[in-house]
Coordinates of C-alpha atoms and ligand atoms in Angstrom, one line a residue:
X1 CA 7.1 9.2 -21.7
X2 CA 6.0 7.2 -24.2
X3 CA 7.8 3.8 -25.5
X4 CA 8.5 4.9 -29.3
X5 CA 10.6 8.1 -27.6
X6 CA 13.1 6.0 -25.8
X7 CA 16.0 4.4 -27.1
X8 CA 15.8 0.6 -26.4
X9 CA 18.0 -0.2 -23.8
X10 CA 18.4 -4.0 -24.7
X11 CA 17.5 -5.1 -21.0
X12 CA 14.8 -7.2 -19.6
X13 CA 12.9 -5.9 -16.2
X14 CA 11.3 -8.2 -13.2
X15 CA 8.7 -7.0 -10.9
X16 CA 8.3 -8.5 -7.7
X17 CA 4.5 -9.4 -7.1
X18 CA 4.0 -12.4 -5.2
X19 CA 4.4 -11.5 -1.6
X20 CA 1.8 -12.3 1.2
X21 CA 1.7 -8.3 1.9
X22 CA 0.1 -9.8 5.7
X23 CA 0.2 -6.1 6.8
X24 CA -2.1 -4.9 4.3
X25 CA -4.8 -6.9 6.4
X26 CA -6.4 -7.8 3.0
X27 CA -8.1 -10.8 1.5
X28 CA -6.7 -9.1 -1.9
X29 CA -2.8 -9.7 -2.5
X30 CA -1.1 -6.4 -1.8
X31 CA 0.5 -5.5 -5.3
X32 CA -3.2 -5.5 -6.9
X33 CA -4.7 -3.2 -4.2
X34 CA -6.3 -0.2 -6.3
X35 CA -5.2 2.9 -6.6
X36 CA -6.5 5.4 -8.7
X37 CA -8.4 3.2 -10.5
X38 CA -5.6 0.5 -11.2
X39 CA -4.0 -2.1 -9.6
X40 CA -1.0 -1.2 -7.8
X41 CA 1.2 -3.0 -9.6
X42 CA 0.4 -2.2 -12.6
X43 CA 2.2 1.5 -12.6
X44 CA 5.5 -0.1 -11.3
X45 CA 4.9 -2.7 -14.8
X46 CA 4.1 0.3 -16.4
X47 CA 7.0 2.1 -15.3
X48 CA 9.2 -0.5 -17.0
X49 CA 6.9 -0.6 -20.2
X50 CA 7.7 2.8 -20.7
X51 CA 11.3 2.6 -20.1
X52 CA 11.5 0.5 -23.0
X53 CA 12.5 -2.6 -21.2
X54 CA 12.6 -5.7 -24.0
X55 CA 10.5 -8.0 -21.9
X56 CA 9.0 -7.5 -18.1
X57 CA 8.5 -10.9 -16.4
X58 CA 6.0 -10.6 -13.3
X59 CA 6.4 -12.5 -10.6
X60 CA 3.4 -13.9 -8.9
X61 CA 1.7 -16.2 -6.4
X62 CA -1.8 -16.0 -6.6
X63 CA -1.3 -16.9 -10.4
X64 CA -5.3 -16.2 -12.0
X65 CA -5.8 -12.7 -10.1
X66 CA -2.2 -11.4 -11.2
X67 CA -2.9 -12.0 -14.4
X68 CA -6.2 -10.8 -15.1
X69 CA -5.6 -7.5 -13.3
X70 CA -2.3 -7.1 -15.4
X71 CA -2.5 -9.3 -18.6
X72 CA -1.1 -6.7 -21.4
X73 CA 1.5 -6.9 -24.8
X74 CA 5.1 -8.0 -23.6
X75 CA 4.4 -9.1 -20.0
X76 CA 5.5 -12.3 -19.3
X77 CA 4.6 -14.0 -15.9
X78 CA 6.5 -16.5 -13.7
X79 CA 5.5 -18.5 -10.5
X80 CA 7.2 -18.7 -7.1
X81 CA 5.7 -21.9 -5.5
X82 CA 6.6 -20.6 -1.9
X83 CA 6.7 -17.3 -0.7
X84 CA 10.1 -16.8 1.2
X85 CA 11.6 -13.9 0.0
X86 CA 12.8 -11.8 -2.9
X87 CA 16.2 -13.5 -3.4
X88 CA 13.9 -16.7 -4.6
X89 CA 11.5 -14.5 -6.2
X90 CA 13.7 -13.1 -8.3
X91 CA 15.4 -16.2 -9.1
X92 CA 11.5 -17.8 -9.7
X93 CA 11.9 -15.2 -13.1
X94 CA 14.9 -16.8 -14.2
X95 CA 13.9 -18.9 -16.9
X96 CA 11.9 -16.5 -18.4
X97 CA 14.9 -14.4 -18.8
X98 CA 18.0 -14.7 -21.5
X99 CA 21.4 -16.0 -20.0
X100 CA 23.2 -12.3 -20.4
X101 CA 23.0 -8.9 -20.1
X102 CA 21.2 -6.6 -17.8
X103 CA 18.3 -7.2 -16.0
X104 CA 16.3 -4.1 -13.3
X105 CA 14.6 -5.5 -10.6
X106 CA 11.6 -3.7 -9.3
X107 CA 8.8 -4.3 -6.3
X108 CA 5.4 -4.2 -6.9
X109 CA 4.7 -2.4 -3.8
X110 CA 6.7 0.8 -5.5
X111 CA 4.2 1.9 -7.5
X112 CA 5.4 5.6 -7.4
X113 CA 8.9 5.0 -9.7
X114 CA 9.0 7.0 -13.1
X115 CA 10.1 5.5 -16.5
X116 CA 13.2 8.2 -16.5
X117 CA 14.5 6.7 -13.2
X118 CA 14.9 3.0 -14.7
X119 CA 16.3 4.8 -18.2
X120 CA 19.2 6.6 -15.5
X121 CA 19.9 3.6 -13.8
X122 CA 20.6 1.6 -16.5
X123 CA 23.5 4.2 -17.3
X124 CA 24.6 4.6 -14.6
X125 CA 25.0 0.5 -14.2
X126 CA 26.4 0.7 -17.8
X127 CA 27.5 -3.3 -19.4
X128 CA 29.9 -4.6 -17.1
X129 CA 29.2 -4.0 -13.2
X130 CA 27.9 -6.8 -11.1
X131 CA 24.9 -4.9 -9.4
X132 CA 24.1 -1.6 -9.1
X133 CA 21.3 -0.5 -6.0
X134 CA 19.4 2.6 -6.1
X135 CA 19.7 4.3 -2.6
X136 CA 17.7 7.5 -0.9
X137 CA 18.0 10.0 1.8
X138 CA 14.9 8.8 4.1
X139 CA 14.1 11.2 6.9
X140 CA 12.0 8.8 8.4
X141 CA 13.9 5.1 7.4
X142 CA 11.6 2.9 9.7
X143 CA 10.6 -0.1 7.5
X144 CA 13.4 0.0 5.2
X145 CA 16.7 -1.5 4.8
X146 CA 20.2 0.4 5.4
X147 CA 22.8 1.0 2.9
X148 CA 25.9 0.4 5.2
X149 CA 29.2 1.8 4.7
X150 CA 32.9 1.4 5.2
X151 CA 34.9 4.2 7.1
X152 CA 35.5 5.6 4.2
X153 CA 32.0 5.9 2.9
X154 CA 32.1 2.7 0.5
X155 CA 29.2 0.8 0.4
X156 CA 29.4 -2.9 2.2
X157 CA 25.9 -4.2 2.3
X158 CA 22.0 -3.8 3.1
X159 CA 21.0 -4.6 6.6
X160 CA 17.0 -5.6 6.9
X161 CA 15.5 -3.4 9.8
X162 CA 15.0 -6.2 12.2
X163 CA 18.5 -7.2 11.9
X164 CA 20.1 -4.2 12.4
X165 CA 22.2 -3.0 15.4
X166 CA 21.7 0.3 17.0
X167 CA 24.1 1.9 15.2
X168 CA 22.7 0.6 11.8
X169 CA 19.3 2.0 12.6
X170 CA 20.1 5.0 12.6
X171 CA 21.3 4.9 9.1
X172 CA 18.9 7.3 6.5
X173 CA 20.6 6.0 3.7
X174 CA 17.8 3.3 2.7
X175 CA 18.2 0.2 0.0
X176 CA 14.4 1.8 -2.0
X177 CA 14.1 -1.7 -3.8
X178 CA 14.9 -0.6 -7.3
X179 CA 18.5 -2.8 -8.9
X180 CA 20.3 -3.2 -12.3
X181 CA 22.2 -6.8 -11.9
X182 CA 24.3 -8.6 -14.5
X183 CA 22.2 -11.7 -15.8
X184 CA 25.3 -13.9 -15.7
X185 CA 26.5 -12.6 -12.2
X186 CA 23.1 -12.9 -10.9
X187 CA 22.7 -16.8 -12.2
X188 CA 25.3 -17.3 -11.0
X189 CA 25.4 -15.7 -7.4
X190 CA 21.6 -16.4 -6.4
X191 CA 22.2 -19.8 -6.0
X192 CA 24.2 -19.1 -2.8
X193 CA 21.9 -17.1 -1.0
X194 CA 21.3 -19.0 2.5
X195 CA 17.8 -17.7 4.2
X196 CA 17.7 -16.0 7.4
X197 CA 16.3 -16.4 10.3
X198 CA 13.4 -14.3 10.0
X199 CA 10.7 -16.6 8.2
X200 CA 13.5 -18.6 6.6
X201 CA 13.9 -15.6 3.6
X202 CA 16.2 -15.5 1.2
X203 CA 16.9 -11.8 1.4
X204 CA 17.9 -10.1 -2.5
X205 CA 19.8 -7.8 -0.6
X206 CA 22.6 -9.9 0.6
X207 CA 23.7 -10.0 -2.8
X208 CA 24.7 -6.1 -2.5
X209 CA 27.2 -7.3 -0.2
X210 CA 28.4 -10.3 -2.8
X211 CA 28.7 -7.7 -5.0
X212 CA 30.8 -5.3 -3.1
X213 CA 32.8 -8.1 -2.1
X214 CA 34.0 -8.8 -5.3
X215 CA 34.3 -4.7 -5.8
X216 CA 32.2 -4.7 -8.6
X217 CA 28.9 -3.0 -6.7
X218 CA 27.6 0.8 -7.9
X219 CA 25.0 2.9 -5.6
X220 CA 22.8 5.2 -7.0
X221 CA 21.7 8.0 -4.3
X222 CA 18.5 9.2 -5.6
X223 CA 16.6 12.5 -5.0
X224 CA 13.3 12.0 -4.4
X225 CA 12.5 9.3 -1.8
X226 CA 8.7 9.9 -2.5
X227 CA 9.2 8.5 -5.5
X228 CA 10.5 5.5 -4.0
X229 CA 8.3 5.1 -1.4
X230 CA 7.6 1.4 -0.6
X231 CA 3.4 0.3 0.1
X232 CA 3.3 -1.7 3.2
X233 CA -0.2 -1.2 5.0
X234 CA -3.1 0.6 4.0
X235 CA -2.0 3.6 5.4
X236 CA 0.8 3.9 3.1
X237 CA -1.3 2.9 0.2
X238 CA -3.3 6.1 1.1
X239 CA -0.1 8.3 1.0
X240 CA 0.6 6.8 -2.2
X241 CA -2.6 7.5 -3.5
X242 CA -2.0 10.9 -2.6
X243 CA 1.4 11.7 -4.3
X244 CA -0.1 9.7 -7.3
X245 CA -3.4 11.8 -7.5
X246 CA -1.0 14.9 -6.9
X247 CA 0.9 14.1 -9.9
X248 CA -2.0 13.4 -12.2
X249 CA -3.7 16.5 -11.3
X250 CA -1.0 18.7 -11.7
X251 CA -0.5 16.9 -15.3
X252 CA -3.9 18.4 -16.7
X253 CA -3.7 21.4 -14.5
X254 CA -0.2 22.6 -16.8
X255 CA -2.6 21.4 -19.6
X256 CA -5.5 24.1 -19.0
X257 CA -7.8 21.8 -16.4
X258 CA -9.1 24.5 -13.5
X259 CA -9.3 22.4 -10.1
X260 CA -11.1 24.7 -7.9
X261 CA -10.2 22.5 -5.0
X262 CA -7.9 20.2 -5.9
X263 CA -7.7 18.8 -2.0
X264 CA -11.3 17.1 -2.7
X265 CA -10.8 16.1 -6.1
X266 CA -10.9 12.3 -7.0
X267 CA -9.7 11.7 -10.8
X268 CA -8.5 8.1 -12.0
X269 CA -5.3 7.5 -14.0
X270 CA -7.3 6.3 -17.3
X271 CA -9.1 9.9 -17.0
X272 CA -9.0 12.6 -19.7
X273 CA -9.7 16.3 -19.3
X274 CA -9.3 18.8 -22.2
X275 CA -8.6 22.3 -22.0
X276 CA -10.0 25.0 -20.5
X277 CA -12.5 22.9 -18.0
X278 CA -13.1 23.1 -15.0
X279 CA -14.2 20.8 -12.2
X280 CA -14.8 21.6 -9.2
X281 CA -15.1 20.3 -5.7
X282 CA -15.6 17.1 -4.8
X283 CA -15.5 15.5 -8.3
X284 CA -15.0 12.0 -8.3
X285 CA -13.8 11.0 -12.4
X286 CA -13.4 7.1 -12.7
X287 CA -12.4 4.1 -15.3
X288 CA -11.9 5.7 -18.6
X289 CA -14.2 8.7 -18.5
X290 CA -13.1 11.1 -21.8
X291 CA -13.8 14.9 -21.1
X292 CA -13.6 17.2 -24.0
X293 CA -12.5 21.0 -23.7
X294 CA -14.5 23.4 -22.0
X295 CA -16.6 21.5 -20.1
X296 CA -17.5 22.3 -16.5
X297 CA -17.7 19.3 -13.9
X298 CA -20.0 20.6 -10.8
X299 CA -19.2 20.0 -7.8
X300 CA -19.6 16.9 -5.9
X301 CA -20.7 15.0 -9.0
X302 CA -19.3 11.6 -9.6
X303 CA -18.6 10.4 -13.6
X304 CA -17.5 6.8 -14.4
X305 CA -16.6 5.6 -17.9
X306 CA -18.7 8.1 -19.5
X307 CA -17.7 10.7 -22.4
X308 CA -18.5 14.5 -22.1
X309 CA -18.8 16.4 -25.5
X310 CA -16.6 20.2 -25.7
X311 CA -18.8 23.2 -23.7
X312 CA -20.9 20.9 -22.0
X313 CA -21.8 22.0 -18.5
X314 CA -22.3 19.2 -16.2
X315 CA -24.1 20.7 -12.6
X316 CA -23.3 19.8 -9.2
X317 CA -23.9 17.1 -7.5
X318 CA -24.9 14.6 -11.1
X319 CA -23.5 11.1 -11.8
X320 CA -22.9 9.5 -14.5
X321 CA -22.5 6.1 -15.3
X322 CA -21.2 4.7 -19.0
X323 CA -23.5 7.8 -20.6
X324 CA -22.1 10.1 -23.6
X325 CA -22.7 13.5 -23.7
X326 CA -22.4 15.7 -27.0
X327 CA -21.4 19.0 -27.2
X328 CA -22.6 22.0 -25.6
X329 CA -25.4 19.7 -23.6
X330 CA -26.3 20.9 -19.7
X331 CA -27.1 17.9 -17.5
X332 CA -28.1 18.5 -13.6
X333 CA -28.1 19.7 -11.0
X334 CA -28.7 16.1 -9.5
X335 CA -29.2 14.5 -12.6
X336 CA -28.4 11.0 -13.2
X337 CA -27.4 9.1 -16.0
X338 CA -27.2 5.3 -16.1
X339 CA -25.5 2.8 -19.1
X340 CA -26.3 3.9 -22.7
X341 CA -27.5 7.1 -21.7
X342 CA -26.3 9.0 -25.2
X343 CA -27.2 12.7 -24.6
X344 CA -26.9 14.3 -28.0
X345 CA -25.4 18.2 -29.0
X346 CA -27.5 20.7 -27.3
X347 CA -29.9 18.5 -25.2
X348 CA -30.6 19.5 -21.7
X349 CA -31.3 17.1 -18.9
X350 CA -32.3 18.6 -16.0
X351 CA -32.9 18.1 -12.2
X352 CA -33.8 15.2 -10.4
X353 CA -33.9 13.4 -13.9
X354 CA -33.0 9.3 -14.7
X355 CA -32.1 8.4 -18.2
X356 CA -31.0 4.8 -18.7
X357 CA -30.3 3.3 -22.3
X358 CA -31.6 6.0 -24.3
X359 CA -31.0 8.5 -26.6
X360 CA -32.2 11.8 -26.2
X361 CA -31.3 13.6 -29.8
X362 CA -30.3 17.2 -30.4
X363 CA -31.6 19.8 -28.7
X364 CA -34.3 17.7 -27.0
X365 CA -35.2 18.4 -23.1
X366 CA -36.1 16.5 -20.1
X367 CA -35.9 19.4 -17.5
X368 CA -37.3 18.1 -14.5
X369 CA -38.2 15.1 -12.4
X370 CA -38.4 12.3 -15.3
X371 CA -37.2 8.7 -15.6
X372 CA -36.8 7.8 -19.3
X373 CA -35.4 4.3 -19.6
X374 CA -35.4 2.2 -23.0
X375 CA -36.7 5.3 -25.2
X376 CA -35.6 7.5 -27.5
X377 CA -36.8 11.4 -27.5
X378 CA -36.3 13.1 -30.3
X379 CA -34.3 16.0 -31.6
X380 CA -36.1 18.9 -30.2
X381 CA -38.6 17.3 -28.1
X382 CA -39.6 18.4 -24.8
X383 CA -40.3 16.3 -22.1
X384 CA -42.8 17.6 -19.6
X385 CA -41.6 17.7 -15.4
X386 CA -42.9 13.8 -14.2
X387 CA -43.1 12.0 -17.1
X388 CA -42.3 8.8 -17.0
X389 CA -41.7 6.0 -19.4
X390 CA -43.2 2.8 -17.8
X391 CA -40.3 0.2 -19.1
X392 CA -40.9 -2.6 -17.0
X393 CA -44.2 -4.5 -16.5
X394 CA -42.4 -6.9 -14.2
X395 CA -41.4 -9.3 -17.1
X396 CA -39.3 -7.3 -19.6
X397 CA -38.6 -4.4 -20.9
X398 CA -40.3 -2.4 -23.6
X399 CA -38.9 0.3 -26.0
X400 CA -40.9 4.3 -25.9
X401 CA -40.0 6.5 -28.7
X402 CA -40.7 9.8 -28.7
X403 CA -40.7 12.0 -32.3
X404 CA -38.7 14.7 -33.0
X405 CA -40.5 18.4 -31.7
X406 CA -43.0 16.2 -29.6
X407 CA -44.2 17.6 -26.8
X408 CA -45.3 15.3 -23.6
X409 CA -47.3 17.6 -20.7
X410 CA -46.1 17.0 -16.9
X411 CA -46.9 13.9 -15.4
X412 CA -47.7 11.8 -17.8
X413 CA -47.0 7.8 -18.3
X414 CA -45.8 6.3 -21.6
X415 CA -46.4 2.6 -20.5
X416 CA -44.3 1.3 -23.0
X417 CA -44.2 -0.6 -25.9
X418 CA -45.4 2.9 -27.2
X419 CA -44.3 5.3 -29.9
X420 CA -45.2 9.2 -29.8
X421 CA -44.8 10.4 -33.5
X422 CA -43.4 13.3 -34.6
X423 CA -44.7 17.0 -33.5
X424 CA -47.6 15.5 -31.4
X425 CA -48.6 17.1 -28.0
X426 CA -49.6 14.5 -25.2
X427 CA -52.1 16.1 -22.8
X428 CA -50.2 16.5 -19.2
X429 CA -51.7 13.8 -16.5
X430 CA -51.9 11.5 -19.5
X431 CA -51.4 7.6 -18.7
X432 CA -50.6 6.6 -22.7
X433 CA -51.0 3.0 -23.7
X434 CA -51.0 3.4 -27.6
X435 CA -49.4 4.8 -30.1
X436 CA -50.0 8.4 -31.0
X437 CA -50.0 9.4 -34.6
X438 CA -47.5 12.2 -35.8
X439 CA -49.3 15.7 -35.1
X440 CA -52.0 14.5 -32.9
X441 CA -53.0 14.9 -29.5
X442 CA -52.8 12.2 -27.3
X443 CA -54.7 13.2 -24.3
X444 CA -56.2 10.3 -21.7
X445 CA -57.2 11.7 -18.1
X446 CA -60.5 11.9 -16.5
X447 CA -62.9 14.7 -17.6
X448 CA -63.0 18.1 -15.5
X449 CA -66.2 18.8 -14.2
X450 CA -66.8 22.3 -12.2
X451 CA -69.7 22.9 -9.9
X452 CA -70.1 26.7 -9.2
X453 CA -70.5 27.5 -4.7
X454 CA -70.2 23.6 -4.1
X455 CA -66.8 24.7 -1.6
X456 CA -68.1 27.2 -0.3
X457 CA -71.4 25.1 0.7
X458 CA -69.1 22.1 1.5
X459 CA -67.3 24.2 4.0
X460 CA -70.7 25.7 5.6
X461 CA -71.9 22.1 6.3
X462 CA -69.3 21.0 8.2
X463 CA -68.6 23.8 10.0
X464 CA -72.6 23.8 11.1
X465 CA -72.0 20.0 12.2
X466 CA -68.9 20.9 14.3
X467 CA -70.6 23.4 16.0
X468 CA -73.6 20.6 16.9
X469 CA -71.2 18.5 18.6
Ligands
UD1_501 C1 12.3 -4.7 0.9 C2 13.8 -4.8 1.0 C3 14.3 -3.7 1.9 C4 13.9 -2.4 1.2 C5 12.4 -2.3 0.9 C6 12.1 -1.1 0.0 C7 14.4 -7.2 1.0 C8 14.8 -8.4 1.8 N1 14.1 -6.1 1.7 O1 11.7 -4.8 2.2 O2 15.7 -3.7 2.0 O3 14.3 -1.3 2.0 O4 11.9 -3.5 0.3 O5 10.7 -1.0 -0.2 O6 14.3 -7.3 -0.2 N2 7.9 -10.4 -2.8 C9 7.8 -11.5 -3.5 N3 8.0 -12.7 -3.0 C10 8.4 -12.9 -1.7 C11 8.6 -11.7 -0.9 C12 8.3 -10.5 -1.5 O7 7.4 -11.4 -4.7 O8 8.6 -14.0 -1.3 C13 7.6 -9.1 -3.4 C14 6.5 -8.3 -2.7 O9 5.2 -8.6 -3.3 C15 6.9 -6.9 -2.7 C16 8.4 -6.9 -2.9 O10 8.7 -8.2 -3.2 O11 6.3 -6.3 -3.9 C17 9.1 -6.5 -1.5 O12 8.7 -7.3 -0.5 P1 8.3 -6.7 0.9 O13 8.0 -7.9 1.8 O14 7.4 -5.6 0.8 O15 9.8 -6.2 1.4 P2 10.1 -5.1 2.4 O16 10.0 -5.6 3.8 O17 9.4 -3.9 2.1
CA502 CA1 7.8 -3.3 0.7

């Protein structure tokens, strides 16, 4: 669904996102609630982006936040000073709009609508109908409002929930939000709206009756009513979340991605996932990770903004952070990988390890128990289990570098700035404060010493003194 493979249907599209949202209980406006990674208003924006709409004009209220969280090429943005209802919200967009032709109205609490929907209203509204509203079979149609109909089945007008009689509630044909209107018809006709007595709104949806009224009014009854499910209060934002994730992970599922338990799986909508991997569960993929094919995600591990490299294998329960991986690397189990972690083809990081800003070139490994901050190890190297690269002396931060085939023994301390050249072995139990030439041995622990029976006596003493007392 991409913009070059749809005709242009010369129409404009406003989203509706100023609205108080007061049962969302939030400090955050509703619309710009996350979900999967994105503000919710930006799939309904996105929905029109992809239709091909010539311009989308976003209506806000809290003016710097909207903005920010949705700035992107061929939004425009309008103002409503006062919050009291969609009839003025929509008219707020006016003057960002041209005089004529057809405009879709959308709510930015709808974040579940698809491209193709907006591309089938706008033929079925065709060029000269007053309004067309897009209508669904709700089996639960609490919270919405009612399509009413004449006798004879023609529609009349939307009826709010809280103004409806019994009879109207019982209605399950629900107004979903989603309208084509006339630009000149709805200039002209907004105008009139007169608020209600609920809040003082101006209500968008008394102009389904103007336009029945002056027979020129078209419903479309549409399938799906997930689809077109409105977000109210968190509790719908979490059932939203849920038909969204659904969707994305069947997406890369018919693309070759193995979920083993989808249920558990958390993966954002900026996420990629080649062929042929497999993540298991309790993965959490955030922001704009980038996996390549044939890499296997462990479960319960947790990857933000980081790129993966094709065959990597990626053990439970790691995180990542803003790292890259190359190809064919293993990282974890519980491994953990900070900002500017760049893990080279090959390389193997391995348990209880911490790499922050640092490259660790081909084939080099750091299989146990390490932190490596600031450093570079190179291609080859191995890193013993403990080491630790001693960045910080409580001012700043100091670079290690590590040569390519070096080998550092277990537990030892590069207190950094230090460089380790190329092929050199470092003694394990070291504590290294300067540089270590290529090919040497850097070895810097106490001496040994051995003194033959001196346990055995050790143990003969005390024991005689405990048997004194
Ligand atoms: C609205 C419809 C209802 C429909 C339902 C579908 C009206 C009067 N009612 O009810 O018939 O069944 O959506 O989901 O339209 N907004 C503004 N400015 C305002 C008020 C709202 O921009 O002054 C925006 C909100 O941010 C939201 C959208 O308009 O994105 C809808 O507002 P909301 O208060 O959620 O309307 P509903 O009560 O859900
Ligand atoms: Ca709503």
């Amino acid at each position: 669904m991409s913009e070059a493979s749809s005709p242009a249907p010369r129409a404009t599209a406003i989203v509706l996102a100023a609205g108080a949202g007061t049962r969302m209980k939030s400090s955050l406006s509703k619309v710009l609630q996350p979900l999967l990674g994105r503000p919710m208003a930006a799939f309904t924006v996105g929905a029109a982006r992809d239709a091909g709409m010539d311009a989308v004009v976003v209506v806000h209220h809290q003016e710097d936040q909207v903005r920010a969280a949705l700035a992107g090429p061929g939004l425009r943005f309008a103002r409503q000073e006062r919050l009291i209802g969609t009839g003025d919200a929509v008219a707020s967009a006016l003057p960002e709009l041209p005089q004529d032709g057809v405009v879709v109205v959308l709510y930015g609490d709808c974040p579940l609508i698809l491209a193709d929907t907006l591309r089938g209203l706008l033929d079925a509204h065709g060029a000269d109908r007053a309004a067309t509203v897009v209508t669904a079979r709700a089996p639960d149609p609490t919270g919405y409002g009612r399509l009413v109909r004449d006798a004879n089945g023609a529609p009349l007008r939307v009826v709010e929930e809280r103004e409806c009689t019994p009879t109207e509630r019982a209605i399950d044909e629900v107004n979903v939000g989603l309208y084509a209107f006339n630009l000149a018809w709805l200039r002209q006709e907004l105008p009139r709206l007169r608020p209600h007595d609920h809040k003082g709104e101006i209500y968008l949806t008394d102009l389904i009756e103007a336009a029945s009224t002056q027979g020129s009014l078209g419903v479309l009854l549409h399938q799906d009513i997930d689809e077109m499910m409105g977000v109210n209060d968190r509790w719908s934002l979490g059932r939203a979340r849920r038909l969204l994730q659904d969707r994305t992970l069947m997406r890369l599922a018919l693309a070759g991605v193995t979920f083993e338990n989808p249920e558990s799986t958390v993966v954002e909508a900026g996420v990629e996932i080649g062929a042929d991997c497999t993540v298991e569960a309790g993965v959490v993929l955030r922001g704009s990770t980038r996996i390549e094919a044939g890499v296997t995600i462990g479960a319960h591990s947790l990857i933000i903004d980081s790129e993966i490299g094709p065959g990597t294998d990626i053990q439970p329960y790691s995180m990542l952070d803003g790292a890259r991986v190359g190809a064919g690397a293993s990282i974890g189990p519980y491994a953990r990988l900070r900002p500017d972690a760049d893990i080279h083809d090959g390389a193997k990081i391995g348990n209880f390890v911490e790499i922050k800003k640092s490259v660790v070139e081909a084939g080099a490994k750091v299989p146990h128990l390490s932190y490596v901050g600031d450093a570079r190890v190179g291609a080859g190297a191995n890193v013993g289990a403990g080491t630790i690269t001693c960045n910080y002396d409580g001012f700043g931060k100091h670079r290690t570098d590590i040569g390519a085939g070096a080998f550092i023994g277990s537990n030892s301390a590069l207190v950094a700035p230090v460089s380790i050249g190329a092929g050199a072995i470092i003694a394990a139990g070291s504590t290294i404060t300067e540089d270590v030439p290529e090919q040497a041995l850097g070895l810097a622990r106490g001496r040994q010493t051995i003194r033959e029976g001196w346990a055995a006596r050790f143990r003969k003493l005390k024991q005689a003194r405990k048997d004194r007392t």
